[in-house]
Coordinates of C-alpha atoms in Angstrom, one line a residue:
X1 CA 0.0 0.0 0.0
X2 CA 1.2 3.6 -0.6
X3 CA 0.5 6.9 1.1
X4 CA 0.2 9.9 -1.3
X5 CA 2.1 7.8 -3.8
X6 CA 5.0 6.8 -1.6
X7 CA 5.7 3.2 -0.4
X8 CA 4.9 2.6 3.3
X9 CA 7.9 1.9 5.4
X10 CA 8.5 0.7 8.9
X11 CA 7.1 -2.8 8.9
X12 CA 3.8 -4.5 8.6
X13 CA 0.5 -2.8 7.6
X14 CA -1.6 -1.7 10.6
X15 CA -4.7 -3.8 11.3
X16 CA -7.6 -2.8 9.1
X17 CA -10.4 -3.1 11.7
X18 CA -12.3 0.1 12.2
X19 CA -15.2 0.6 14.6
X20 CA -17.6 3.6 14.8
X21 CA -19.1 4.6 18.2
X22 CA -21.2 7.7 17.4
X23 CA -18.7 10.4 16.5
X24 CA -15.7 8.4 17.7
X25 CA -13.7 6.1 15.4
X26 CA -11.7 3.2 17.0
X27 CA -9.0 1.5 14.9
X28 CA -7.1 -1.6 15.8
X29 CA -8.4 -4.4 17.9
X30 CA -7.2 -3.6 21.4
X31 CA -10.1 -1.4 22.3
X32 CA -13.0 -3.4 20.7
X33 CA -16.0 -4.4 22.8
X34 CA -17.8 -7.7 22.2
X35 CA -21.2 -6.0 22.5
X36 CA -22.9 -3.0 20.9
X37 CA -24.0 0.1 22.7
X38 CA -27.7 -0.9 22.2
X39 CA -27.0 -4.3 23.7
X40 CA -25.3 -2.8 26.8
X41 CA -28.2 -0.3 27.2
X42 CA -31.0 -2.9 26.9
X43 CA -29.4 -5.9 28.7
X44 CA -30.3 -5.4 32.3
X45 CA -28.3 -8.4 33.3
X46 CA -24.9 -6.7 32.9
X47 CA -22.8 -5.1 35.6
X48 CA -23.8 -1.6 36.9
X49 CA -20.3 -0.1 37.2
X50 CA -21.0 1.8 34.0
X51 CA -23.2 4.3 35.7
X52 CA -20.1 5.6 37.6
X53 CA -17.9 6.0 34.5
X54 CA -16.8 9.4 33.2
X55 CA -18.9 9.2 30.0
X56 CA -22.0 8.7 32.0
X57 CA -21.0 11.5 34.4
X58 CA -20.9 13.8 31.3
X59 CA -24.5 13.0 30.6
X60 CA -25.5 13.5 34.2
X61 CA -23.7 16.9 34.1
X62 CA -25.5 17.8 30.9
X63 CA -28.8 16.8 32.5
X64 CA -28.2 19.1 35.5
X65 CA -27.5 22.1 33.2
X66 CA -30.6 21.4 31.1
X67 CA -32.7 21.0 34.3
X68 CA -31.4 24.2 35.8
X69 CA -31.8 26.2 32.7
X70 CA -35.3 25.0 32.3
X71 CA -36.3 25.6 35.9
X72 CA -34.8 29.1 36.1
X73 CA -35.4 30.5 32.6
X74 CA -38.3 32.7 33.6
X75 CA -36.9 34.0 36.9
X76 CA -37.2 37.8 36.8
X77 CA -34.2 40.0 37.7
X78 CA -32.6 38.5 40.7
X79 CA -29.9 38.8 43.4
X80 CA -27.9 35.9 44.7
X81 CA -27.4 36.1 48.5
X82 CA -24.6 34.0 50.0
X83 CA -24.1 33.3 53.7
X84 CA -23.5 30.8 56.4
X85 CA -25.6 27.7 56.9
X86 CA -24.6 27.7 60.6
X87 CA -26.3 30.9 61.7
X88 CA -29.0 30.2 64.3
X89 CA -32.4 31.8 64.0
X90 CA -32.0 33.9 67.1
X91 CA -28.7 35.5 65.8
X92 CA -28.7 39.1 64.7
X93 CA -27.3 38.0 61.3
X94 CA -30.4 35.9 60.7
X95 CA -32.6 39.0 61.3
X96 CA -30.3 41.0 59.0
X97 CA -30.8 38.3 56.3
X98 CA -34.6 38.4 56.6
X99 CA -34.6 42.2 56.4
X100 CA -32.3 42.1 53.3
X101 CA -34.4 39.5 51.5
X102 CA -37.6 41.5 52.1
X103 CA -36.0 44.7 50.8
X104 CA -34.8 43.0 47.7
X105 CA -38.3 41.5 47.1
X106 CA -39.9 44.9 47.6
X107 CA -37.5 46.3 45.0
X108 CA -38.7 43.8 42.5
X109 CA -35.9 41.3 42.7
X110 CA -36.1 37.6 43.1
X111 CA -33.8 36.3 45.8
X112 CA -31.5 33.3 45.0
X113 CA -29.6 31.5 47.7
X114 CA -27.9 28.1 48.2
X115 CA -31.2 26.9 49.7
X116 CA -29.7 25.8 53.0
X117 CA -30.4 26.9 56.6
X118 CA -28.9 29.8 58.4
X119 CA -28.6 33.2 56.6
X120 CA -29.6 31.5 53.4
X121 CA -32.9 30.6 54.9
X122 CA -33.2 34.1 56.3
X123 CA -32.9 35.7 52.9
X124 CA -35.4 33.2 51.4
X125 CA -37.7 33.9 54.3
X126 CA -37.6 37.6 53.9
X127 CA -38.2 37.4 50.2
X128 CA -41.1 35.0 50.6
X129 CA -42.8 36.9 53.4
X130 CA -42.6 40.1 51.4
X131 CA -44.3 38.5 48.4
X132 CA -41.2 38.1 46.2
X133 CA -39.8 35.0 44.5
X134 CA -37.6 32.9 46.8
X135 CA -35.2 30.6 44.9
X136 CA -32.9 27.9 46.4
X137 CA -30.2 26.1 44.5
X138 CA -29.2 23.2 46.8
X139 CA -26.1 21.0 46.6
X140 CA -25.7 17.3 47.5
X141 CA -23.6 17.2 50.6
X142 CA -23.1 14.5 53.3
X143 CA -23.5 16.9 56.2
X144 CA -26.3 19.4 55.3
X145 CA -30.1 19.2 55.1
X146 CA -32.1 19.7 52.0
X147 CA -33.8 22.9 50.9
X148 CA -35.1 25.2 53.6
X149 CA -38.9 25.6 54.0
X150 CA -38.9 29.1 52.6
X151 CA -37.7 28.1 49.2
X152 CA -40.6 28.4 46.6
X153 CA -38.6 27.4 43.5
X154 CA -35.8 24.9 44.3
X155 CA -33.3 22.9 42.3
X156 CA -30.9 20.4 43.8
X157 CA -27.5 19.8 42.1
X158 CA -24.8 17.2 42.4
X159 CA -22.0 19.3 41.0
X160 CA -20.8 22.6 42.4
X161 CA -19.7 24.0 39.1
X162 CA -23.2 23.5 37.6
X163 CA -24.8 25.2 40.6
X164 CA -22.3 28.1 40.4
X165 CA -23.2 28.7 36.8
X166 CA -26.9 29.1 37.8
X167 CA -25.9 31.5 40.6
X168 CA -24.2 33.7 38.0
X169 CA -26.5 33.3 35.0
X170 CA -29.7 34.2 36.7
X171 CA -28.6 37.0 39.0
X172 CA -27.7 40.6 38.4
X173 CA -25.7 41.1 41.7
X174 CA -24.2 39.2 44.6
X175 CA -24.6 40.0 48.2
X176 CA -22.4 38.2 50.7
X177 CA -23.7 37.9 54.3
X178 CA -21.2 36.6 56.9
X179 CA -20.3 33.1 56.0
X180 CA -17.6 30.4 55.9
X181 CA -15.5 28.6 53.3
X182 CA -18.4 28.2 50.9
X183 CA -19.3 31.9 51.0
X184 CA -15.6 32.8 50.5
X185 CA -15.4 30.4 47.5
X186 CA -18.5 31.9 45.9
X187 CA -17.3 35.5 46.7
X188 CA -13.9 35.2 45.1
X189 CA -15.1 33.2 42.1
X190 CA -17.6 36.0 41.4
X191 CA -14.9 38.6 41.8
X192 CA -12.7 36.8 39.3
X193 CA -15.6 36.5 36.8
X194 CA -16.3 40.3 37.1
X195 CA -12.6 41.2 37.0
X196 CA -12.0 39.2 33.8
X197 CA -15.2 40.5 32.3
X198 CA -16.9 37.2 32.0
X199 CA -19.9 39.0 33.6
X200 CA -20.4 42.8 33.4
X201 CA -22.3 45.4 35.5
X202 CA -22.4 42.9 38.3
X203 CA -22.0 44.5 41.8
X204 CA -20.6 42.5 44.7
X205 CA -21.7 43.7 48.2
X206 CA -20.1 42.6 51.4
X207 CA -23.0 43.0 53.9
X208 CA -21.9 43.4 57.6
X209 CA -18.8 45.6 58.0
X210 CA -17.8 44.2 61.4
X211 CA -17.5 40.7 59.8
X212 CA -16.0 41.7 56.5
X213 CA -13.8 44.7 57.5
X214 CA -10.7 42.6 58.1
X215 CA -10.9 40.9 54.7
X216 CA -11.6 44.2 52.9
X217 CA -8.7 45.9 54.7
X218 CA -6.4 43.0 53.7
X219 CA -7.5 43.2 50.1
X220 CA -6.9 46.9 50.1
X221 CA -3.7 47.2 52.2
X222 CA -2.0 44.0 50.9
X223 CA -3.3 42.8 47.6
X224 CA -3.9 46.3 46.2
X225 CA -1.0 48.0 47.9
X226 CA 1.4 45.4 46.4
X227 CA 0.0 45.7 42.9
X228 CA -1.7 42.3 42.8
X229 CA -5.0 43.9 41.9
X230 CA -5.8 47.3 40.4
X231 CA -7.9 50.3 41.4
X232 CA -10.9 49.0 39.3
X233 CA -10.6 45.6 41.0
X234 CA -10.7 47.1 44.5
X235 CA -13.7 49.1 43.4
X236 CA -15.7 45.9 42.7
X237 CA -16.2 45.4 46.4
X238 CA -18.9 47.4 48.2
X239 CA -18.8 47.2 52.0
X240 CA -22.0 48.2 53.9
X241 CA -24.3 47.7 56.9
X242 CA -27.3 49.4 55.4
X243 CA -30.0 47.5 53.6
X244 CA -31.2 50.5 51.6
X245 CA -27.6 51.1 50.5
X246 CA -27.2 47.5 49.3
X247 CA -30.5 47.6 47.4
X248 CA -29.5 51.0 45.9
X249 CA -26.2 49.5 44.6
X250 CA -28.1 46.6 43.0
X251 CA -30.7 48.9 41.4
X252 CA -28.1 51.3 40.0
X253 CA -26.1 48.5 38.5
X254 CA -29.2 46.9 37.0
X255 CA -30.3 50.2 35.5
X256 CA -26.8 50.7 34.0
X257 CA -27.0 47.1 32.6
X258 CA -30.4 47.8 31.1
X259 CA -29.1 51.0 29.4
X260 CA -26.6 48.9 27.4
X261 CA -29.0 46.1 26.4

């Protein structure tokens, strides 16, 4: 056999077997299966390990995106509120979350949280009691309960990155109430997305100055002072204790976004 008119060199011809699996072409015999895809799908007597393989996980991830997009497609303008799942109901931060959720609802915003207890529940509760839409995007975890009872529209996810996409895609702002590692993760991911212009006109509010002041000062006096971030990056963070101020920041950013769309 020749390739582009030249004799093949280097030994024997490669095996001629070719197998098509959807868009994937397999050549040579080492990776062949003795059954077809339809057989493996329809034969319930086979092993169940396949449901834990990476190709199946891809379909599960796809299904989560489709389900999330479908459930949230008609959510009106919204604000995602992050905060600790460990805040008790008699804590002042819980009352702060209820007040904030109600104010956002009264301003015409749906409130999206992680759907858990603590300050997430508080924000959902405030929104619901004020007649707004209360949304919870839960996550499958071994140590937390399901969606809190104040969630009116809820979606549970297996994968953090799918859930984070929903937090971003269906909100026009983030407000971070006092929280732990999960809140920090969501906060800095949102900052990175705004800094790199993956999302625009997207304010990020740190609500509760006594809790967030140390972090804000470090960002300003260390990260910014040493040139790790610029002036515009520092300006992405808004630190406040005032509910009206937080809602005003959200409203102004949304109006600016509307003016360009």
